[in-house]
Coordinates of C-alpha atoms in Angstrom, one line a residue:
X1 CA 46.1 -18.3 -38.5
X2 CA 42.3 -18.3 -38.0
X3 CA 42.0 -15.1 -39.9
X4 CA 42.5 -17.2 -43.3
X5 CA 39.3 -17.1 -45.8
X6 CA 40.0 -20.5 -46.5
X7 CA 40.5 -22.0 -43.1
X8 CA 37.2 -20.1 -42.3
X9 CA 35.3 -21.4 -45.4
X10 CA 36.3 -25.0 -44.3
X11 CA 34.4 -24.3 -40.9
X12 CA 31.9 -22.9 -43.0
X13 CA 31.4 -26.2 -45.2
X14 CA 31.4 -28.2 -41.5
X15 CA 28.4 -26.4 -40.3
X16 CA 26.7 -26.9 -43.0
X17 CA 27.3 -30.7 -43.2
X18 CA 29.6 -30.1 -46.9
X19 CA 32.5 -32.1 -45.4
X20 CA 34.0 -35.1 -44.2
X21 CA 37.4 -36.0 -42.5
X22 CA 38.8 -38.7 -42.3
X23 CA 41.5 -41.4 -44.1
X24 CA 38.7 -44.1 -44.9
X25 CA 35.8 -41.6 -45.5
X26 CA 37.5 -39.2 -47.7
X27 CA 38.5 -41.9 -49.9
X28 CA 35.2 -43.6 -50.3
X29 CA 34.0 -40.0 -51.0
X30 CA 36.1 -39.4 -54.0
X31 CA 35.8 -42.9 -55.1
X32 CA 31.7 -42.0 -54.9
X33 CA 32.6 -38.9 -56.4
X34 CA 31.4 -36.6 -53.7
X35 CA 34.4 -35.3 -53.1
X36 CA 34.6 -31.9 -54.8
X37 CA 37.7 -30.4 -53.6
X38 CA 40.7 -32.6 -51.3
X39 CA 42.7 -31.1 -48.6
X40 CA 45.5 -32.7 -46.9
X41 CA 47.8 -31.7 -44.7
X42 CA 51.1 -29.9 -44.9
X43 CA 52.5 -31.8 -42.4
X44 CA 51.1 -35.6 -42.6
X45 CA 53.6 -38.1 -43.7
X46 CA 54.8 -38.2 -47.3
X47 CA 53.1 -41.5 -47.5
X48 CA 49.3 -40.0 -46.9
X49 CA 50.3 -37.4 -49.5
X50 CA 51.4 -39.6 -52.1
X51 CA 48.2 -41.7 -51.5
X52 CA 45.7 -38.7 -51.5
X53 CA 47.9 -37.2 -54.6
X54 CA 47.1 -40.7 -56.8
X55 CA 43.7 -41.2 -55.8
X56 CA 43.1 -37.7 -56.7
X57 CA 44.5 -38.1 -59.6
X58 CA 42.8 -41.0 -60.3
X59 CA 39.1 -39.9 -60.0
X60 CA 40.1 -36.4 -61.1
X61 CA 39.6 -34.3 -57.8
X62 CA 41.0 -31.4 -57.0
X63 CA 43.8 -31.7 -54.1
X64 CA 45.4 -29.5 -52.0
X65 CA 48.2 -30.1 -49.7
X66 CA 48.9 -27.1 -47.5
X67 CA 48.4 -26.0 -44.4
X68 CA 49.1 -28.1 -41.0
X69 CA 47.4 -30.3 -39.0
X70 CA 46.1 -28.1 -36.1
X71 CA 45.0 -25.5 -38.3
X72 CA 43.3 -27.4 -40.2
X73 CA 41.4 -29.3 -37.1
X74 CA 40.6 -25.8 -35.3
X75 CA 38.9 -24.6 -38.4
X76 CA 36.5 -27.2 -38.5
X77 CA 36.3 -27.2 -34.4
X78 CA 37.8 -30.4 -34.3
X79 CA 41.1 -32.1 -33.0
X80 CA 43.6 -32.2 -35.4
X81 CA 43.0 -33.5 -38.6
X82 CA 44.9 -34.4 -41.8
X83 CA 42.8 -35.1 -44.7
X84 CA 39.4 -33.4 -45.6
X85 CA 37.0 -33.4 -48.0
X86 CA 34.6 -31.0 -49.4
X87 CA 31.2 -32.0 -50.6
X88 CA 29.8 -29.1 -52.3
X89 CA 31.2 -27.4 -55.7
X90 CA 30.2 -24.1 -54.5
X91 CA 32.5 -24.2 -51.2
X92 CA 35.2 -26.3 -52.7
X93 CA 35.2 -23.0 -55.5
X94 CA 34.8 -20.4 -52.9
X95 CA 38.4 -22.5 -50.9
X96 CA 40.2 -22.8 -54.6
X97 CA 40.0 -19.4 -55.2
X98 CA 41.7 -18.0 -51.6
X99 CA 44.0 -20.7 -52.0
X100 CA 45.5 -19.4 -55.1
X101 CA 46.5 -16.3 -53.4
X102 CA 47.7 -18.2 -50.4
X103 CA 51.4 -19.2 -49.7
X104 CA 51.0 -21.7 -46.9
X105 CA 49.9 -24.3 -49.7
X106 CA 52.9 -26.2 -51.3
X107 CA 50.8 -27.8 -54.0
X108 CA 47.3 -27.3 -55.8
X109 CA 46.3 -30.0 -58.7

């Protein structure tokens, strides 16, 4: 799974201190609007998607729900972890664009 471009672009962002994770600090990010680009998790429960999906909405951020939770954590060499946020247009581009070719996302707004 590691050998995705946009699990490996997420690490990327963590190294260089363009993202945060998260429930609280995600969404004071996009309600500061430093979130650039959302990503929650495949698998987190229908009520943190519906939440991330209308705050998104909201303020106009890009989400994405795809993925799982381990994945997700091991990119960023974390635990598992279901909601991230990137901080920086040019990653949060670079992620949008492999995830349009992707099929383990379910939905992209």
């Amino acid at each position: 799974m590691m050998n995705n471009k946009a699990l490996s672009y997420l690490g990327l962002s963590m190294r260089a201190g363009k993202l945060v994770t998260g429930e609280e600090i995600v969404l004071k990010a996009i309600r500061s609007s430093e979130a650039k680009m959302v990503i929650v998790a495949g698998d987190a429960s229908a009520n943190t998607q519906k939440k991330f999906r209308d705050k998104c909405g909201t303020y106009k951020v890009p989400l994405v729900i795809g993925f799982d939770r381990d994945s997700l954590g091991s990119s960023i060499g974390k635990e598992t972890r279901v909601v991230l946020a990137v901080t920086d247009r040019g990653f949060a581009k670079m992620i949008s664009k492999q995830v349009g070719i992707m099929s383990e996302v379910e939905y992209i707004e």
